[in-house]
Structures are given as C-alpha cells and as structure tokens.
Coordinates of C-alpha atoms in Angstrom, one line a residue:
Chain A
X1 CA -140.9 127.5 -105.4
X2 CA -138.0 126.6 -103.4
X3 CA -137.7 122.5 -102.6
X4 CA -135.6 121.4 -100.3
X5 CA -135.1 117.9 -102.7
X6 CA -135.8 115.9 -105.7
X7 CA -136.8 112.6 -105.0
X8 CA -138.0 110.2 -107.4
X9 CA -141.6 109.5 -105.9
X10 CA -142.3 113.2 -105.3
X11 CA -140.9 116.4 -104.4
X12 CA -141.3 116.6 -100.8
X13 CA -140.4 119.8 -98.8
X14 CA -143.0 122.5 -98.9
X15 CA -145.7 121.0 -100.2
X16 CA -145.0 117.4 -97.7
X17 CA -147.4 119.0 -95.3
X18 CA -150.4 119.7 -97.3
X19 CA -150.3 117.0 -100.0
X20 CA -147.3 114.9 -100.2
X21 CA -148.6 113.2 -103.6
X22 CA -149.2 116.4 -105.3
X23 CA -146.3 116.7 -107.3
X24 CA -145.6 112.8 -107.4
X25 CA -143.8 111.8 -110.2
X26 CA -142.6 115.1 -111.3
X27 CA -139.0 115.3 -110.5
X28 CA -138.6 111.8 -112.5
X29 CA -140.5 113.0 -115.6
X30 CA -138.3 116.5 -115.8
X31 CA -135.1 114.0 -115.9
X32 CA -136.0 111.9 -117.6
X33 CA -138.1 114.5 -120.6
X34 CA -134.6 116.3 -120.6
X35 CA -132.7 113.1 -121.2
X36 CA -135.0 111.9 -123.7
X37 CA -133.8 115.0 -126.0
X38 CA -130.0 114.4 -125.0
X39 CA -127.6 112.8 -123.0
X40 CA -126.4 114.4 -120.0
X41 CA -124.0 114.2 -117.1
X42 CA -125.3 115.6 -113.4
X43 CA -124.3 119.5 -113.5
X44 CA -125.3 119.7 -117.5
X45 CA -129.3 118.3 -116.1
X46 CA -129.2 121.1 -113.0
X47 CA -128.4 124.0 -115.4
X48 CA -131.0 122.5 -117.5
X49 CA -133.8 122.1 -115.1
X50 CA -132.9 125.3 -113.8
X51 CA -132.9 127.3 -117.2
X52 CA -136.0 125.6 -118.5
X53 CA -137.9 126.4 -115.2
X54 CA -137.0 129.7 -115.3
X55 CA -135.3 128.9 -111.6
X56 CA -139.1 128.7 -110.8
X57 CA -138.1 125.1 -109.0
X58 CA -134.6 125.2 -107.1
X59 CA -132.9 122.3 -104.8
X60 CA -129.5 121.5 -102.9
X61 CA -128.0 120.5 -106.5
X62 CA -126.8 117.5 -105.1
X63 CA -129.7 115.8 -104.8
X64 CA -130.0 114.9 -108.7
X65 CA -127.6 112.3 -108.1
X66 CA -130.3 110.0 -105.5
X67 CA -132.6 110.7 -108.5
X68 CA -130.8 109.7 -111.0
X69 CA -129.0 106.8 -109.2
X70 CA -132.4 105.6 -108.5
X71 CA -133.8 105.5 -112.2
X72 CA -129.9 104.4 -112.7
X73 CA -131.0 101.0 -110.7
X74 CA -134.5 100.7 -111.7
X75 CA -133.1 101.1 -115.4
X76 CA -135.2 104.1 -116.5
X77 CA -131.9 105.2 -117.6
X78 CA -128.2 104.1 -118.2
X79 CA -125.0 105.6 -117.5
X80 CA -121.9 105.8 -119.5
X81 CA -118.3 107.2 -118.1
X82 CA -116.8 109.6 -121.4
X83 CA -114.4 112.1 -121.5
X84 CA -114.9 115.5 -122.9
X85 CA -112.3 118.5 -123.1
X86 CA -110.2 116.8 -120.4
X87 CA -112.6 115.6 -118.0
X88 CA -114.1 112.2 -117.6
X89 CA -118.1 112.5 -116.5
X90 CA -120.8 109.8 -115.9
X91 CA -123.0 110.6 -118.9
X92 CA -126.9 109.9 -118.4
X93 CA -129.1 108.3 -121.6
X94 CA -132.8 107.3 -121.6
X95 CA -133.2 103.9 -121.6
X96 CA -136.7 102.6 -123.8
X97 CA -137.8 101.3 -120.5
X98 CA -137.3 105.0 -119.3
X99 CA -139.2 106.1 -122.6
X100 CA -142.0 104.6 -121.8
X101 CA -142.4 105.6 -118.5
X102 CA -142.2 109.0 -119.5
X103 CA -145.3 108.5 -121.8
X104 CA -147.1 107.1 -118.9
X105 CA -145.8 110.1 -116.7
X106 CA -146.4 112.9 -119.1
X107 CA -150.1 111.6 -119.6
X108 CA -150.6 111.3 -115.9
X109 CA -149.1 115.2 -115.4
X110 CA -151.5 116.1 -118.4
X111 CA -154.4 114.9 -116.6
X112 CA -153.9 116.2 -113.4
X113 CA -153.0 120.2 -115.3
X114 CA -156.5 119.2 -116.8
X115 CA -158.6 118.1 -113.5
X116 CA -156.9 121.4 -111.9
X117 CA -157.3 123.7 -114.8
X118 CA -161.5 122.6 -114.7
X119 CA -161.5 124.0 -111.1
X120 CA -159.5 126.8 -111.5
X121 CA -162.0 128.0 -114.5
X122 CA -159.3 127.4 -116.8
X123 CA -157.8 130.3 -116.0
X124 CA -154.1 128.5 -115.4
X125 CA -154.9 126.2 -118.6
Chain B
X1 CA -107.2 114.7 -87.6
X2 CA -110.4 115.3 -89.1
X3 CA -111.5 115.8 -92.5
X4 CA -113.5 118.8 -93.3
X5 CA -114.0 117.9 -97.0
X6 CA -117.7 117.5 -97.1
X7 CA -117.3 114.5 -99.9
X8 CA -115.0 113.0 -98.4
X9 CA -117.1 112.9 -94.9
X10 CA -120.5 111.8 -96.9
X11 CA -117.9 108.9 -98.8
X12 CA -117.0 107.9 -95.2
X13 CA -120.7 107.8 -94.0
X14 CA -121.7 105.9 -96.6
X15 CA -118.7 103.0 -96.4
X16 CA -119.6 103.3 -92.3
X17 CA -123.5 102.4 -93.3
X18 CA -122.5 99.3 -95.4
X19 CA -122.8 100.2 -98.7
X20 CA -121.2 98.5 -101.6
X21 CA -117.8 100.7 -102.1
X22 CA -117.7 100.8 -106.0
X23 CA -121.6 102.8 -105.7
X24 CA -120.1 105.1 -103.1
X25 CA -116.8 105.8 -104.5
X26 CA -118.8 106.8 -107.9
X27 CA -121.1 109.1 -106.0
X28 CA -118.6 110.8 -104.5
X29 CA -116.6 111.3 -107.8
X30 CA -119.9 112.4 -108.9
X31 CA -120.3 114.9 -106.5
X32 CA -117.1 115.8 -106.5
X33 CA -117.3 117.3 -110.3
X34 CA -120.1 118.7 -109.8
X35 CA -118.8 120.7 -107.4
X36 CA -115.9 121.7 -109.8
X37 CA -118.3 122.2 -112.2
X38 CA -119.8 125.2 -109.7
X39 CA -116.4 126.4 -108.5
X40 CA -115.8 127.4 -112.4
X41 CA -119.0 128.7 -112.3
X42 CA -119.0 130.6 -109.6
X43 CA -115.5 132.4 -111.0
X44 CA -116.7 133.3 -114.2
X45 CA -119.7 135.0 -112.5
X46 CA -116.6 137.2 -110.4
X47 CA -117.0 135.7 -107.1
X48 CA -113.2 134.1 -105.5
X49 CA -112.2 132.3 -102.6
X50 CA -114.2 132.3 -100.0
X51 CA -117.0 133.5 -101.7
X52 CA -117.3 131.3 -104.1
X53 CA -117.0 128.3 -101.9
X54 CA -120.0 129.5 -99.6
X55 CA -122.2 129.9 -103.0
X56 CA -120.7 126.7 -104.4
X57 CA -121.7 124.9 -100.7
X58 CA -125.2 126.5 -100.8
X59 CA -125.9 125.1 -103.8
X60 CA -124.8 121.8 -103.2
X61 CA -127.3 121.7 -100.5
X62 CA -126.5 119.7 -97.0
X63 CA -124.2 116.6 -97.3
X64 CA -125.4 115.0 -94.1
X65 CA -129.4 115.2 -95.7
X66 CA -128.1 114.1 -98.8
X67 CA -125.8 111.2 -97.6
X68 CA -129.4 110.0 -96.1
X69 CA -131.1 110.6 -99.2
X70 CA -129.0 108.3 -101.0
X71 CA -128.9 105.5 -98.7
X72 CA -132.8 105.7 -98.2
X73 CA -133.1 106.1 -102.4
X74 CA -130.7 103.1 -103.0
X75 CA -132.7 101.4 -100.4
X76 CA -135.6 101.5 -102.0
X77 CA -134.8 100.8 -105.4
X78 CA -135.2 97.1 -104.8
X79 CA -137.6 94.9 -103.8
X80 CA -135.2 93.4 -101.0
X81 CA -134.3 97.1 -99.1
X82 CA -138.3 98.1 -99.8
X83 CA -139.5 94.8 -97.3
X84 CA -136.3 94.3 -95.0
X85 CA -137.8 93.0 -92.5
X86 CA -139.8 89.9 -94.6
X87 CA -135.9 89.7 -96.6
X88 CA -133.6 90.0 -93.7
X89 CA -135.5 88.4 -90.7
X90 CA -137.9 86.0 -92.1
X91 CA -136.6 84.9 -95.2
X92 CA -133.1 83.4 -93.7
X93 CA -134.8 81.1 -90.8
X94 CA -137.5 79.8 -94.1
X95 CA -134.2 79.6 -96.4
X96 CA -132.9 77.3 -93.4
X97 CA -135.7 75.6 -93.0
X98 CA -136.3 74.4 -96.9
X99 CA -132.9 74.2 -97.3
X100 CA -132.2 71.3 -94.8
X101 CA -135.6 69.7 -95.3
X102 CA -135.1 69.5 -98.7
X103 CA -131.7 68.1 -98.5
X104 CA -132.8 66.1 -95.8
X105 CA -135.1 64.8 -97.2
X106 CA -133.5 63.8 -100.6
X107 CA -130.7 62.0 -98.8
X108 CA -133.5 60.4 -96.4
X109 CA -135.0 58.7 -99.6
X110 CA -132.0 57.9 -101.1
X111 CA -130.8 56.0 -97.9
X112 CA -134.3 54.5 -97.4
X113 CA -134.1 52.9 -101.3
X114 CA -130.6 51.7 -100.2
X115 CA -131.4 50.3 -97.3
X116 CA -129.3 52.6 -95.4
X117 CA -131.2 53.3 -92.2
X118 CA -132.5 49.5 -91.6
X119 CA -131.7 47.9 -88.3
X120 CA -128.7 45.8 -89.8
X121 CA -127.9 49.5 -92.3
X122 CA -126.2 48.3 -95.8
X123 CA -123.5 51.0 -94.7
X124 CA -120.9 49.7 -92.8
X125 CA -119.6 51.6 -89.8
X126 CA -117.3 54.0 -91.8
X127 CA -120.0 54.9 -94.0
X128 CA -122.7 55.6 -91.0
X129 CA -119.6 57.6 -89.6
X130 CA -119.5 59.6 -92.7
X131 CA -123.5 60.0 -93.0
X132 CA -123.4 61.7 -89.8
X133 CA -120.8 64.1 -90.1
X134 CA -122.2 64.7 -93.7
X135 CA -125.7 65.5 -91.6
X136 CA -123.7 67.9 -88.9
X137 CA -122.0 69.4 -91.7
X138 CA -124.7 70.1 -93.4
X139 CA -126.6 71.7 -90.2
X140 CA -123.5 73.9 -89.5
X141 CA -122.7 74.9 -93.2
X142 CA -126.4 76.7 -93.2
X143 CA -125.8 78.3 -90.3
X144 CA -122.7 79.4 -91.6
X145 CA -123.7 79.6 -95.6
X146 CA -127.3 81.3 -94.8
X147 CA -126.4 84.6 -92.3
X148 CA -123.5 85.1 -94.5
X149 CA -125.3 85.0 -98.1
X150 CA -128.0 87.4 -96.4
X151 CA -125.0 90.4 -95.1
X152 CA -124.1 90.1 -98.4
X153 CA -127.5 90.4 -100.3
X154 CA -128.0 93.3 -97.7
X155 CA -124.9 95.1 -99.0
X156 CA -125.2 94.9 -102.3
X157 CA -129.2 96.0 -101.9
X158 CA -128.1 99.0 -100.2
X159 CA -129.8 97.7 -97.0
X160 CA -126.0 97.8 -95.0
X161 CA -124.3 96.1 -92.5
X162 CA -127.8 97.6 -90.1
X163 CA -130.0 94.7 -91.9
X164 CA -126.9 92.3 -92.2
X165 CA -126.8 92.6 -88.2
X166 CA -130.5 92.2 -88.0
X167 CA -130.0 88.8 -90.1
X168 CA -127.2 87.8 -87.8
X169 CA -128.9 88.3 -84.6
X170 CA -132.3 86.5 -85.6
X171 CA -130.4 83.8 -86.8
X172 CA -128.3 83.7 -83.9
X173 CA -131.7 83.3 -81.5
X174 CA -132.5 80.9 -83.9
X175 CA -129.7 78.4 -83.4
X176 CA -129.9 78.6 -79.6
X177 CA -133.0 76.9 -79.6
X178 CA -132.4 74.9 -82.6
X179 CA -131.8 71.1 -81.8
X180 CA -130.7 68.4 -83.9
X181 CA -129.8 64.9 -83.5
X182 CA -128.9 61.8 -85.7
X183 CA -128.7 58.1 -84.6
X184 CA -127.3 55.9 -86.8
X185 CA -129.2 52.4 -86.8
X186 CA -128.5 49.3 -85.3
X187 CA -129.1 47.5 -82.3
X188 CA -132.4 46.2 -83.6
X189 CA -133.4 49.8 -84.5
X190 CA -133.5 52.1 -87.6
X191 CA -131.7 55.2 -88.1
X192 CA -133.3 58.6 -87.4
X193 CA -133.2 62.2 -87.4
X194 CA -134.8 64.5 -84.9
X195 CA -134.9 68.4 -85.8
X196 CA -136.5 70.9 -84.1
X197 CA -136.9 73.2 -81.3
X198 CA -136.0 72.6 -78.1
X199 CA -135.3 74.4 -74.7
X200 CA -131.7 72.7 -74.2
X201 CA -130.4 75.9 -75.6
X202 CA -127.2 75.2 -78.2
X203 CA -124.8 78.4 -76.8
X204 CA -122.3 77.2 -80.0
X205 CA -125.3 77.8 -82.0
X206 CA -126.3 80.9 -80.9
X207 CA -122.3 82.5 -81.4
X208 CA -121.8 81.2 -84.8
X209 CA -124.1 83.5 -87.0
X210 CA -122.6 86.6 -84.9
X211 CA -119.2 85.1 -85.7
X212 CA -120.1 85.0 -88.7
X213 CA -121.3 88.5 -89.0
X214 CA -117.5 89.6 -87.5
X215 CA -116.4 87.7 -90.6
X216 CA -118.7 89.6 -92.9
X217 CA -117.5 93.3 -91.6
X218 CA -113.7 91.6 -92.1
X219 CA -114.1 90.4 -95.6
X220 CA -116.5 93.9 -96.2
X221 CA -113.6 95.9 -95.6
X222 CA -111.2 94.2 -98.0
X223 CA -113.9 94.3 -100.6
X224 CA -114.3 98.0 -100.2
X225 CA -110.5 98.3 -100.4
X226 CA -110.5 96.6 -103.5
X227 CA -113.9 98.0 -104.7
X228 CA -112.6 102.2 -104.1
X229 CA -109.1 100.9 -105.8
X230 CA -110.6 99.4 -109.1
X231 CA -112.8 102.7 -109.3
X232 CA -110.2 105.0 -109.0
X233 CA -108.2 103.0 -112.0
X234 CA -111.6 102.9 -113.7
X235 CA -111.6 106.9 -113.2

C-alpha cells in the first residue's frame, strides 16, 4: 500500500476517498508500539516501520517527523538530544501517558481486525 | 541568489508562516539527518552522486507538502490552533472587555468607599488628574497589552503571524468604534465613566493594534534570530 503520509489521526492518501477513518489511529499506534520496545531517533523508526511491515506500508520519509512532533506536543512521547558514534540525534521515548494510549489504541485496532475478520468469514483472521 | 537546498527552503517557509524559530530550526536539523542518514544508505547500497540524491529525494517525499503538514500538525496539537477563530477573534475583544470592567470596576468601588467621585471628590485636583490618566492609560495599555499577548500566543501555538494578523485587525475595528470618556466630578455633579460603542469613529484607535502588530513581526524576528542561534549552540 503506498500512502502518500502519516498523520497522527489517520493515514490519509488512498484510502481518503472511500473511508477517511478507516485506518484512524494507526500511524500513532505503529510509533508509538515501536517506541514502547526502544527508544528511537526519526530514520532508526522509518527503517523500523518499514522492516516490520514488510515495506507493505511506504511514505515520503519525512513525514514521521509531523507525527512524532505531534505526539512530541501532546506528550504521548518525549524527546531527548544524545550523541552516538559522532552524531548528535533527537532520541524518541514513550512517555506513560503514551503507554496508555497505546493500550487504548491497540484494543481499538483489535476490535476493528475482529468486526472485519466476522465479515470476511475469518478468512483474514 | 536562491537556495535550492530543499531544508533550507521548508526552514524559510516555516519562519515566513510565523512559527516559533527554536521548533523550526530543530525540524530542519531533523530533517537534515535524516537525509544523511539516507545519503549513507543509499552509498552502501552502490548508488553515487546523482543517483543517490534522486533516491535519497524520493524518499524524503515533497518538502513543500511536508512543510504544510507540519504547520497544519503543530496547529492542531493544541486547543488554541484547533478553534482559531473563538481564540484569535473572539477571545481578545471578551479579554478587553472583562479586563477593563473588572478593573473598572474595582477602582469604581474603591473610589465610591473613598468618596472619590462625590460632587465636592475627597481627591484634590492633582489626584483627579491622575485618576484620569490612570483610566486612559489603562484603556490604551489593553489595546496595546491584549493584540500583542494574542500574536504571541498565536506563535508560540503554531497558529503564525496569519492568526496574529487576524487578532490585530479585529481589534483594530474594534477600537474605531470603541468610545470612552471620564469626567471627573465637581460642579455639583459626581464623577463618571461612559464606555461603549459609538459611531464617532476613534481613527487612533483603529491604527494602534495594527501598529502594534508591526511591532510584533519586529520583535518576531529578533526572537527568531536569537531562537535559531541558541539552537545551533544547543546542536
């Protein structure tokens, strides 16, 4: 699937026509699931995303930074400035505000997979 | 001569838009990495020059898009930048309005339990001299204090100077039809205070909040100055 952007209240793009809440929510709970195992700075989270998705969902790379900007300001996350090997990089942590809106997002996603597996005859379950 | 860095342009755009410098100067060191990041990338998986720039600027995705994206994201991060219009056009005439009421009002009572504003006023004429500049001042400080505080509050939202303007110029419509007059007592007569709206339109109060938004881009600017300089020590 290619999207043309991550944004935190949806992924927009392809799918904006048909359902524009479809995917709500989903770009915010990949961030924030992958920070919730380790910290990370922008480029680290892409290769992640990408390598865990199988490059299944691609986007203009630079758009993880409105993303995570935004959960940056609405403290779903915090930021840290470290150096590693030479090179200073804004490091990305889970905040327990940001935990705990993954809970609610994961159980949300698992309902919807759910309500869609049911119609598909399970056969995507 | 013109700059064809892409992150340097989107920097640019965003300073242009009004927002605060220390969020834009981080982006675009943000952004700026990342693109390293890609560059390395792109050379250990055997592309060079040119090459590797176009797959590096694919993947980065449009600037121009993105520099929207992050305006519009900021934006709406915050309650302020998700109801503009209620923060920036309402709120500053019903800030005004409590503000000088309530001040008003407090020095109203105090004067009334001193005996201030009785036909033969416990104040002499210095003191009534200095009530009523303290009154004018007070008018013209919120006219001032108010549009100002708002430019501000739209910056640092990530509203920019758009929402800061919109503030100005309601305010600015606002104090041409504003009136307000104070007589001091005597003659037989108490003091009093008429505010409110009139058609005698106050041209002076009409240009002060758009002077004052002139102020706000000057001040802005040095702000940024010192806002990109502390980020690049901080970098």
């Amino acid at each position: 699937m290619r999207l043309t952007y991550l944004e935190p209240k949806g992924i927009h793009a392809s799918v904006k026509r048909t359902n524009p809440n479809f995917l709500n929510g989903v770009p915010e709970m990949l961030v924030l699931e992958l920070l919730s195992r380790q910290e990370m700075y922008g480029y680290e989270l892409v290769r992640a995303i990408l390598e865990r998705t199988k490059e299944k969902l691609t986007f203009g790379e630079g758009c993880i930074y409105p993303l995570l900007h935004w959960l940056e300001e609405t403290r779903l996350v915090s930021s840290r400035r470290q150096e590693v090997e030479g090179r200073s990089r804004n490091y990305y942590q889970i905040t327990p505000r940001g935990k705990k809106r993954l809970e609610e997002l994961e159980s949300e996603w698992k309902e919807v997979v759910a309500g869609v597996s049911l119609v598909m005859g399970g056969q995507h379950a | 001569m013109r700059d064809a860095d892409p992150i340097e342009q989107l920097r640019r755009k965003l300073l242009r838009q009004g927002l605060p410098a220390a969020y834009v100067s981080r982006t675009a060191r943000e952004l700026s990495e990342h693109r390293q990041d890609l560059m390395v990338e792109a050379e250990e998986n055997g592309l060079s020059g040119e090459a590797a720039e176009r797959s590096v600027a694919e993947r980065m995705g449009s600037f121009d898009e993105l520099a929207a994206r992050l305006s519009r994201t900021m934006r709406r991060s915050n309650w302020r930048g998700r109801h503009p219009v209620l923060t920036f056009c309402l709120l500053p005439i019903f800030t005004f309005l409590c503000g000088f009421l309530l001040v008003a009002w407090i020095g109203g009572a105090i004067g009334e339990l001193a005996g201030w504003w009785k036909p033969k006023s416990t104040l002499g004429p210095d003191g009534l001299a200095t009530v009523t500049t303290g009154v004018h001042v007070l008018r013209w400080g919120l006219f001032t204090a108010i549009p100002f505080w708002f430019c501000w509050l739209a910056r640092n939202s990530f509203c920019g100077y758009k929402w800061g303007l919109a503030t100005c110029l309601v305010f600015s419509l606002h104090g041409l039809v504003h009136s307000m007059s104070f007589t001091v007592p005597g003659d037989g007569r108490k003091g009093s205070l008429f505010w409110g709206y009139s058609t005698n339109l106050d041209w002076l109060g009409m240009m002060v909040p758009l002077l004052v938004f002139a102020l706000f881009l000057i001040i802005s600017r040095q702000t940024n100055a010192s806002e990109t300089r502390q980020e690049e020590i901080k970098a």
